[in-house]
Amino acid sequence: MAVVGTLASLIAAGVGQDRTVNAGGLPLVGDFFAAALRPRLDADFLALTANATLTTLGYAVLGTALSLVLGLVGGVLASQTWWRSATRRRRGIRMAGWGMTRTALVVPRGIHEVVWGLFFLSVIGIEPIVAVLAIGIPFGAVTAKVFSEILDETPQRPYTALLAAGSGRGAAMLYGLLPPALPDMLSYSFYRFECAIRSAAILGLLGVGGLGYELSLSFQALLYQEIWTLLYALILLCGAADLWSSAVRARRMAPRRPGSRTSRVVIGSLLAAIALLPISAWIVQLDLSVLGEAGTRELTVQMLGDSWPPDLPSGGWTELLQLAAGTLAMSVLAIALAFLGAVVLAFPAARMSRAGGSPAGRAARLLMIAATRGLLLVLRAIPPPVWALLFLFVLFPGILPGALALGVYTLGVLGRLMAESAENLDDRPLQALRAQGAAALQVFCYGVVPAATPRFVAYGLYRWEVTIRETVVVGVVGAGGLGLLLDQQLATFDYGGAVATLLVFLGLTLLVDLTSAAVRRSLHT
């Protein structure tokens, strides 16, 4: 099925049928990568880059904080555990409450942060709160879903014991369920922070400031040396966040002892994150008063009035469905490229235990791990719109450049997830194979690959769900699909048309989510 879908998507992209390559753009790509060796490093531009980096970091910190507040409240209310505590006579009310909460999370989760950013820009203007809300709302909905699943999978005995002793649901949740669930929730929170940095850079392309905004200005003037200085800053910022997140996750998995380094690392990280909140608000000059201004309220009411009823584009349903099919094909091609590339790079990037070996061999393995992880970091640190613009230099506009841009970016994310999954494999079966005299290749083929495949497929399906939403990002820069139509509609204040496009987009994301869930269920049967 995956092969058929990929082939159909290649046909939809016009590969082998239409003229896709623009050879005239090759010198531009060559100039772009040549500039990587000579970025702009004068004091004035480095100061500008540092300021933009701090702005991007500030947006990420504040957006993550908002998402965690929304995610914690929504996660509790969306968990089956919270509603399960109701009496049997109120079963209908309980199920209705749980269903309404889960349904309420679908729309904010299904709309990409770029769309939220475009909406808030229309009603608030270029203000720092735009980036914070655009990150916090969709990330909060995603976090709520994940937190609810963590709470439901946490051992329930302390929670039910407190309920039986007469505690209220809130107290029982606070003292009986949240403490054991906190490590997993904290680990996921740092992962969301990594994602927020990349999202903050993408939102900067809309004009809210930060590294993304400076990148857009430099790209418009084709100042490649400036672009690489900004990209290096973004790569370093993402790398620092990755190291911080990895350190927290590693310490959480280590055996806990009173006063151990595990506790110090986690508690210190938590305190540092809290301290970053006021600093970030000061850096970006966050002003919450704009939310209550009369102009903001009037524009919001006017936009909502203009948005309903939804209005079809000039091409009607035919145009919408054709663009939806193109968007789906874009996501399939992107995830196919990312999955194949991630499978190839995951094992070289994984720090898997290997017995024996000479010092030179161990040094070579460490060098390979560092090089592969560095490559994956670069691929995921560079925002998809930047990749899309590069591919649009050498490819004609359409599905293909968008698919390649998303594929390269997703390869960086998926490769890291797969590498960490490979590192976490149970080593005992592999040691048993080695003890029986199996060669390294046999251990890999018969021990590592079968154990890693289900996790790899699960991660691939998860990233496909994310990729279908991220097609909006490359559409904004002209790479095709529903995202391009949506950007044009918002630019011309066609809010009724934008709502119609969003509804089709939500239906498409729901289709992908259901397909992904069905495939995951089949893997467990």
PDB file of C-alpha atoms in Angstrom, residues 129-336:
ATOM      1  CA  ILE A 129       1.961  38.226  21.407  1.00  0.00           C
ATOM      2  CA  VAL A 130       1.139  36.994  17.883  1.00  0.00           C
ATOM      3  CA  ALA A 131       4.039  34.524  17.888  1.00  0.00           C
ATOM      4  CA  VAL A 132       3.334  33.442  21.473  1.00  0.00           C
ATOM      5  CA  LEU A 133      -0.330  32.685  20.749  1.00  0.00           C
ATOM      6  CA  ALA A 134       0.431  31.077  17.385  1.00  0.00           C
ATOM      7  CA  ILE A 135       2.809  28.631  19.089  1.00  0.00           C
ATOM      8  CA  GLY A 136       0.924  28.182  22.344  1.00  0.00           C
ATOM      9  CA  ILE A 137      -2.551  27.342  21.024  1.00  0.00           C
ATOM     10  CA  PRO A 138      -1.784  24.469  18.601  1.00  0.00           C
ATOM     11  CA  PHE A 139       1.081  23.198  20.751  1.00  0.00           C
ATOM     12  CA  GLY A 140      -1.225  23.331  23.768  1.00  0.00           C
ATOM     13  CA  ALA A 141      -3.795  21.147  22.006  1.00  0.00           C
ATOM     14  CA  VAL A 142      -1.129  18.622  20.991  1.00  0.00           C
ATOM     15  CA  THR A 143       0.350  18.659  24.498  1.00  0.00           C
ATOM     16  CA  ALA A 144      -3.096  18.129  26.030  1.00  0.00           C
ATOM     17  CA  LYS A 145      -3.591  15.013  23.911  1.00  0.00           C
ATOM     18  CA  VAL A 146      -0.180  13.614  24.885  1.00  0.00           C
ATOM     19  CA  PHE A 147      -0.578  14.513  28.574  1.00  0.00           C
ATOM     20  CA  SER A 148      -4.006  12.842  28.663  1.00  0.00           C
ATOM     21  CA  GLU A 149      -2.486   9.641  27.283  1.00  0.00           C
ATOM     22  CA  ILE A 150       0.361   9.812  29.825  1.00  0.00           C
ATOM     23  CA  LEU A 151      -2.135  10.232  32.670  1.00  0.00           C
ATOM     24  CA  ASP A 152      -4.270   7.337  31.423  1.00  0.00           C
ATOM     25  CA  GLU A 153      -1.207   5.069  31.171  1.00  0.00           C
ATOM     26  CA  THR A 154       0.136   5.985  34.637  1.00  0.00           C
ATOM     27  CA  PRO A 155      -0.607   3.414  37.402  1.00  0.00           C
ATOM     28  CA  GLN A 156      -3.998   4.326  38.851  1.00  0.00           C
ATOM     29  CA  ARG A 157      -3.789   2.709  42.301  1.00  0.00           C
ATOM     30  CA  PRO A 158      -2.751   5.821  44.312  1.00  0.00           C
ATOM     31  CA  TYR A 159      -5.411   7.877  42.529  1.00  0.00           C
ATOM     32  CA  THR A 160      -8.227   5.409  43.162  1.00  0.00           C
ATOM     33  CA  ALA A 161      -7.091   4.960  46.778  1.00  0.00           C
ATOM     34  CA  LEU A 162      -7.386   8.697  47.398  1.00  0.00           C
ATOM     35  CA  LEU A 163     -10.824   8.744  45.792  1.00  0.00           C
ATOM     36  CA  ALA A 164     -11.911   5.838  47.984  1.00  0.00           C
ATOM     37  CA  ALA A 165     -10.649   7.748  51.033  1.00  0.00           C
ATOM     38  CA  GLY A 166     -12.977  10.631  50.211  1.00  0.00           C
ATOM     39  CA  SER A 167     -10.658  12.986  48.321  1.00  0.00           C
ATOM     40  CA  GLY A 168     -12.056  15.057  45.489  1.00  0.00           C
ATOM     41  CA  ARG A 169     -11.041  14.391  41.908  1.00  0.00           C
ATOM     42  CA  GLY A 170      -8.772  17.431  41.810  1.00  0.00           C
ATOM     43  CA  ALA A 171      -6.883  16.525  44.985  1.00  0.00           C
ATOM     44  CA  ALA A 172      -6.631  12.868  43.972  1.00  0.00           C
ATOM     45  CA  MET A 173      -5.244  13.876  40.581  1.00  0.00           C
ATOM     46  CA  LEU A 174      -2.792  16.353  42.125  1.00  0.00           C
ATOM     47  CA  TYR A 175      -1.370  14.000  44.765  1.00  0.00           C
ATOM     48  CA  GLY A 176      -2.024  10.537  43.365  1.00  0.00           C
ATOM     49  CA  LEU A 177      -1.526  10.748  39.596  1.00  0.00           C
ATOM     50  CA  LEU A 178       0.509  13.801  38.630  1.00  0.00           C
ATOM     51  CA  PRO A 179       3.656  12.972  40.698  1.00  0.00           C
ATOM     52  CA  PRO A 180       4.326   9.594  39.004  1.00  0.00           C
ATOM     53  CA  ALA A 181       3.359  11.040  35.601  1.00  0.00           C
ATOM     54  CA  LEU A 182       5.562  14.128  35.993  1.00  0.00           C
ATOM     55  CA  PRO A 183       8.825  12.617  34.627  1.00  0.00           C
ATOM     56  CA  ASP A 184       7.245  11.679  31.290  1.00  0.00           C
ATOM     57  CA  MET A 185       5.391  14.988  31.124  1.00  0.00           C
ATOM     58  CA  LEU A 186       8.596  16.903  31.837  1.00  0.00           C
ATOM     59  CA  SER A 187      10.490  14.975  29.169  1.00  0.00           C
ATOM     60  CA  TYR A 188       7.796  15.718  26.596  1.00  0.00           C
ATOM     61  CA  SER A 189       7.763  19.386  27.618  1.00  0.00           C
ATOM     62  CA  PHE A 190      11.421  19.768  26.684  1.00  0.00           C
ATOM     63  CA  TYR A 191      10.720  18.048  23.365  1.00  0.00           C
ATOM     64  CA  ARG A 192       7.967  20.614  22.692  1.00  0.00           C
ATOM     65  CA  PHE A 193      10.481  23.358  23.486  1.00  0.00           C
ATOM     66  CA  GLU A 194      12.761  22.054  20.735  1.00  0.00           C
ATOM     67  CA  CYS A 195       9.829  22.132  18.308  1.00  0.00           C
ATOM     68  CA  ALA A 196       8.872  25.626  19.488  1.00  0.00           C
ATOM     69  CA  ILE A 197      12.281  27.006  18.510  1.00  0.00           C
ATOM     70  CA  ARG A 198      11.816  25.781  14.948  1.00  0.00           C
ATOM     71  CA  SER A 199       8.240  27.090  14.880  1.00  0.00           C
ATOM     72  CA  ALA A 200       9.352  30.487  16.190  1.00  0.00           C
ATOM     73  CA  ALA A 201      11.833  30.718  13.324  1.00  0.00           C
ATOM     74  CA  ILE A 202       9.113  29.828  10.804  1.00  0.00           C
ATOM     75  CA  LEU A 203       6.722  32.406  12.274  1.00  0.00           C
ATOM     76  CA  GLY A 204       9.446  35.000  11.881  1.00  0.00           C
ATOM     77  CA  LEU A 205       9.020  34.639   8.121  1.00  0.00           C
ATOM     78  CA  LEU A 206       5.566  36.206   8.575  1.00  0.00           C
ATOM     79  CA  GLY A 207       7.155  39.386   9.918  1.00  0.00           C
ATOM     80  CA  VAL A 208       6.982  39.008  13.703  1.00  0.00           C
ATOM     81  CA  GLY A 209      10.752  39.266  14.133  1.00  0.00           C
ATOM     82  CA  GLY A 210      13.551  36.924  15.088  1.00  0.00           C
ATOM     83  CA  LEU A 211      15.783  34.773  12.933  1.00  0.00           C
ATOM     84  CA  GLY A 212      12.989  33.902  10.513  1.00  0.00           C
ATOM     85  CA  TYR A 213      12.273  37.555   9.783  1.00  0.00           C
ATOM     86  CA  GLU A 214      15.938  38.325   9.141  1.00  0.00           C
ATOM     87  CA  LEU A 215      16.164  35.244   6.916  1.00  0.00           C
ATOM     88  CA  SER A 216      13.243  36.459   4.820  1.00  0.00           C
ATOM     89  CA  LEU A 217      14.880  39.868   4.328  1.00  0.00           C
ATOM     90  CA  SER A 218      18.206  38.320   3.334  1.00  0.00           C
ATOM     91  CA  PHE A 219      16.506  35.855   0.978  1.00  0.00           C
ATOM     92  CA  GLN A 220      14.617  38.645  -0.774  1.00  0.00           C
ATOM     93  CA  ALA A 221      17.944  40.325  -1.533  1.00  0.00           C
ATOM     94  CA  LEU A 222      19.735  36.984  -2.202  1.00  0.00           C
ATOM     95  CA  LEU A 223      22.368  37.858   0.412  1.00  0.00           C
ATOM     96  CA  TYR A 224      23.605  34.313   0.905  1.00  0.00           C
ATOM     97  CA  GLN A 225      26.420  35.198   3.305  1.00  0.00           C
ATOM     98  CA  GLU A 226      23.912  36.798   5.669  1.00  0.00           C
ATOM     99  CA  ILE A 227      21.590  33.820   5.278  1.00  0.00           C
ATOM    100  CA  TRP A 228      24.290  31.408   6.391  1.00  0.00           C
ATOM    101  CA  THR A 229      25.192  33.512   9.427  1.00  0.00           C
ATOM    102  CA  LEU A 230      21.539  33.415  10.473  1.00  0.00           C
ATOM    103  CA  LEU A 231      21.253  29.698   9.714  1.00  0.00           C
ATOM    104  CA  TYR A 232      24.347  28.920  11.778  1.00  0.00           C
ATOM    105  CA  ALA A 233      22.797  30.813  14.696  1.00  0.00           C
ATOM    106  CA  LEU A 234      19.579  28.815  14.303  1.00  0.00           C
ATOM    107  CA  ILE A 235      21.513  25.541  14.102  1.00  0.00           C
ATOM    108  CA  LEU A 236      23.441  26.380  17.282  1.00  0.00           C
ATOM    109  CA  LEU A 237      20.225  27.329  19.079  1.00  0.00           C
ATOM    110  CA  CYS A 238      18.502  24.102  18.033  1.00  0.00           C
ATOM    111  CA  GLY A 239      21.604  22.104  18.946  1.00  0.00           C
ATOM    112  CA  ALA A 240      21.730  23.627  22.426  1.00  0.00           C
ATOM    113  CA  ALA A 241      18.039  22.833  22.951  1.00  0.00           C
ATOM    114  CA  ASP A 242      18.602  19.274  21.730  1.00  0.00           C
ATOM    115  CA  LEU A 243      21.496  18.771  24.150  1.00  0.00           C
ATOM    116  CA  TRP A 244      19.484  20.182  27.046  1.00  0.00           C
ATOM    117  CA  SER A 245      16.481  18.016  26.228  1.00  0.00           C
ATOM    118  CA  SER A 246      18.630  14.900  25.782  1.00  0.00           C
ATOM    119  CA  ALA A 247      20.368  15.507  29.119  1.00  0.00           C
ATOM    120  CA  VAL A 248      17.038  15.783  30.931  1.00  0.00           C
ATOM    121  CA  ARG A 249      15.663  12.635  29.287  1.00  0.00           C
ATOM    122  CA  ALA A 250      18.860  10.706  30.023  1.00  0.00           C
ATOM    123  CA  ARG A 251      18.814  11.710  33.687  1.00  0.00           C
ATOM    124  CA  ARG A 252      15.136  10.818  34.013  1.00  0.00           C
ATOM    125  CA  MET A 253      15.895   7.304  32.732  1.00  0.00           C
ATOM    126  CA  ALA A 254      18.820   6.852  35.141  1.00  0.00           C
ATOM    127  CA  PRO A 255      18.264   5.135  38.523  1.00  0.00           C
ATOM    128  CA  ARG A 256      17.196   7.714  41.101  1.00  0.00           C
ATOM    129  CA  ARG A 257      19.005   8.123  44.408  1.00  0.00           C
ATOM    130  CA  PRO A 258      18.527  10.881  46.982  1.00  0.00           C
ATOM    131  CA  GLY A 259      20.847  13.784  46.200  1.00  0.00           C
ATOM    132  CA  SER A 260      22.016  12.158  42.987  1.00  0.00           C
ATOM    133  CA  ARG A 261      22.988  14.062  39.868  1.00  0.00           C
ATOM    134  CA  THR A 262      19.739  12.930  38.286  1.00  0.00           C
ATOM    135  CA  SER A 263      17.752  15.098  40.677  1.00  0.00           C
ATOM    136  CA  ARG A 264      20.131  18.032  40.319  1.00  0.00           C
ATOM    137  CA  VAL A 265      19.987  18.019  36.514  1.00  0.00           C
ATOM    138  CA  VAL A 266      16.209  17.805  36.341  1.00  0.00           C
ATOM    139  CA  ILE A 267      15.488  20.288  39.133  1.00  0.00           C
ATOM    140  CA  GLY A 268      18.139  22.671  37.820  1.00  0.00           C
ATOM    141  CA  SER A 269      16.648  22.487  34.338  1.00  0.00           C
ATOM    142  CA  LEU A 270      13.187  23.162  35.699  1.00  0.00           C
ATOM    143  CA  LEU A 271      14.388  26.189  37.663  1.00  0.00           C
ATOM    144  CA  ALA A 272      16.283  27.487  34.627  1.00  0.00           C
ATOM    145  CA  ALA A 273      13.169  27.139  32.482  1.00  0.00           C
ATOM    146  CA  ILE A 274      11.118  29.095  35.027  1.00  0.00           C
ATOM    147  CA  ALA A 275      13.781  31.812  35.198  1.00  0.00           C
ATOM    148  CA  LEU A 276      13.699  32.153  31.407  1.00  0.00           C
ATOM    149  CA  LEU A 277      10.039  33.230  31.460  1.00  0.00           C
ATOM    150  CA  PRO A 278      10.433  36.825  32.736  1.00  0.00           C
ATOM    151  CA  ILE A 279      13.690  37.205  30.815  1.00  0.00           C
ATOM    152  CA  SER A 280      11.968  36.146  27.584  1.00  0.00           C
ATOM    153  CA  ALA A 281       9.028  38.483  28.201  1.00  0.00           C
ATOM    154  CA  TRP A 282      11.512  41.353  28.626  1.00  0.00           C
ATOM    155  CA  ILE A 283      13.525  40.408  25.526  1.00  0.00           C
ATOM    156  CA  VAL A 284      10.537  40.332  23.163  1.00  0.00           C
ATOM    157  CA  GLN A 285       8.820  43.270  24.940  1.00  0.00           C
ATOM    158  CA  LEU A 286       5.651  41.256  25.471  1.00  0.00           C
ATOM    159  CA  ASP A 287       2.553  43.442  25.770  1.00  0.00           C
ATOM    160  CA  LEU A 288      -0.667  41.690  26.763  1.00  0.00           C
ATOM    161  CA  SER A 289      -2.739  44.870  26.735  1.00  0.00           C
ATOM    162  CA  VAL A 290      -3.174  44.693  22.949  1.00  0.00           C
ATOM    163  CA  LEU A 291      -5.506  41.733  23.456  1.00  0.00           C
ATOM    164  CA  GLY A 292      -8.043  43.930  25.212  1.00  0.00           C
ATOM    165  CA  GLU A 293      -7.888  46.914  22.874  1.00  0.00           C
ATOM    166  CA  ALA A 294     -11.109  47.980  21.176  1.00  0.00           C
ATOM    167  CA  GLY A 295      -9.505  47.712  17.741  1.00  0.00           C
ATOM    168  CA  THR A 296      -8.548  44.096  18.341  1.00  0.00           C
ATOM    169  CA  ARG A 297     -12.076  43.213  19.416  1.00  0.00           C
ATOM    170  CA  GLU A 298     -13.620  45.015  16.446  1.00  0.00           C
ATOM    171  CA  LEU A 299     -11.314  43.348  13.928  1.00  0.00           C
ATOM    172  CA  THR A 300     -11.936  39.936  15.495  1.00  0.00           C
ATOM    173  CA  VAL A 301     -15.709  40.362  15.305  1.00  0.00           C
ATOM    174  CA  GLN A 302     -15.448  41.654  11.745  1.00  0.00           C
ATOM    175  CA  MET A 303     -13.223  38.770  10.669  1.00  0.00           C
ATOM    176  CA  LEU A 304     -15.507  36.183  12.244  1.00  0.00           C
ATOM    177  CA  GLY A 305     -18.474  37.786  10.501  1.00  0.00           C
ATOM    178  CA  ASP A 306     -16.680  37.758   7.148  1.00  0.00           C
ATOM    179  CA  SER A 307     -15.624  34.140   7.664  1.00  0.00           C
ATOM    180  CA  TRP A 308     -19.138  32.704   7.721  1.00  0.00           C
ATOM    181  CA  PRO A 309     -20.595  31.179   5.705  1.00  0.00           C
ATOM    182  CA  PRO A 310     -17.621  29.502   4.002  1.00  0.00           C
ATOM    183  CA  ASP A 311     -17.142  30.475   0.375  1.00  0.00           C
ATOM    184  CA  LEU A 312     -15.813  28.182  -2.329  1.00  0.00           C
ATOM    185  CA  PRO A 313     -13.007  29.421  -4.608  1.00  0.00           C
ATOM    186  CA  SER A 314     -13.687  30.310  -8.234  1.00  0.00           C
ATOM    187  CA  GLY A 315     -13.006  26.716  -9.270  1.00  0.00           C
ATOM    188  CA  GLY A 316     -15.537  25.369  -6.766  1.00  0.00           C
ATOM    189  CA  TRP A 317     -15.281  21.930  -5.227  1.00  0.00           C
ATOM    190  CA  THR A 318     -13.247  20.700  -8.188  1.00  0.00           C
ATOM    191  CA  GLU A 319     -10.418  23.112  -7.399  1.00  0.00           C
ATOM    192  CA  LEU A 320     -10.511  22.346  -3.681  1.00  0.00           C
ATOM    193  CA  LEU A 321     -10.468  18.589  -4.177  1.00  0.00           C
ATOM    194  CA  GLN A 322      -7.662  18.794  -6.740  1.00  0.00           C
ATOM    195  CA  LEU A 323      -5.568  20.859  -4.341  1.00  0.00           C
ATOM    196  CA  ALA A 324      -6.425  18.474  -1.501  1.00  0.00           C
ATOM    197  CA  ALA A 325      -5.225  15.546  -3.617  1.00  0.00           C
ATOM    198  CA  GLY A 326      -2.034  17.456  -4.387  1.00  0.00           C
ATOM    199  CA  THR A 327      -1.510  18.229  -0.707  1.00  0.00           C
ATOM    200  CA  LEU A 328      -1.978  14.567   0.189  1.00  0.00           C
ATOM    201  CA  ALA A 329       0.468  13.548  -2.544  1.00  0.00           C
ATOM    202  CA  MET A 330       2.965  16.096  -1.222  1.00  0.00           C
ATOM    203  CA  SER A 331       2.760  14.615   2.280  1.00  0.00           C
ATOM    204  CA  VAL A 332       3.118  11.038   0.999  1.00  0.00           C
ATOM    205  CA  LEU A 333       6.218  11.866  -1.053  1.00  0.00           C
ATOM    206  CA  ALA A 334       7.709  13.827   1.854  1.00  0.00           C
ATOM    207  CA  ILE A 335       7.241  11.058   4.401  1.00  0.00           C
ATOM    208  CA  ALA A 336       8.465   8.398   1.953  1.00  0.00           C
TER     209      ALA A 336
END
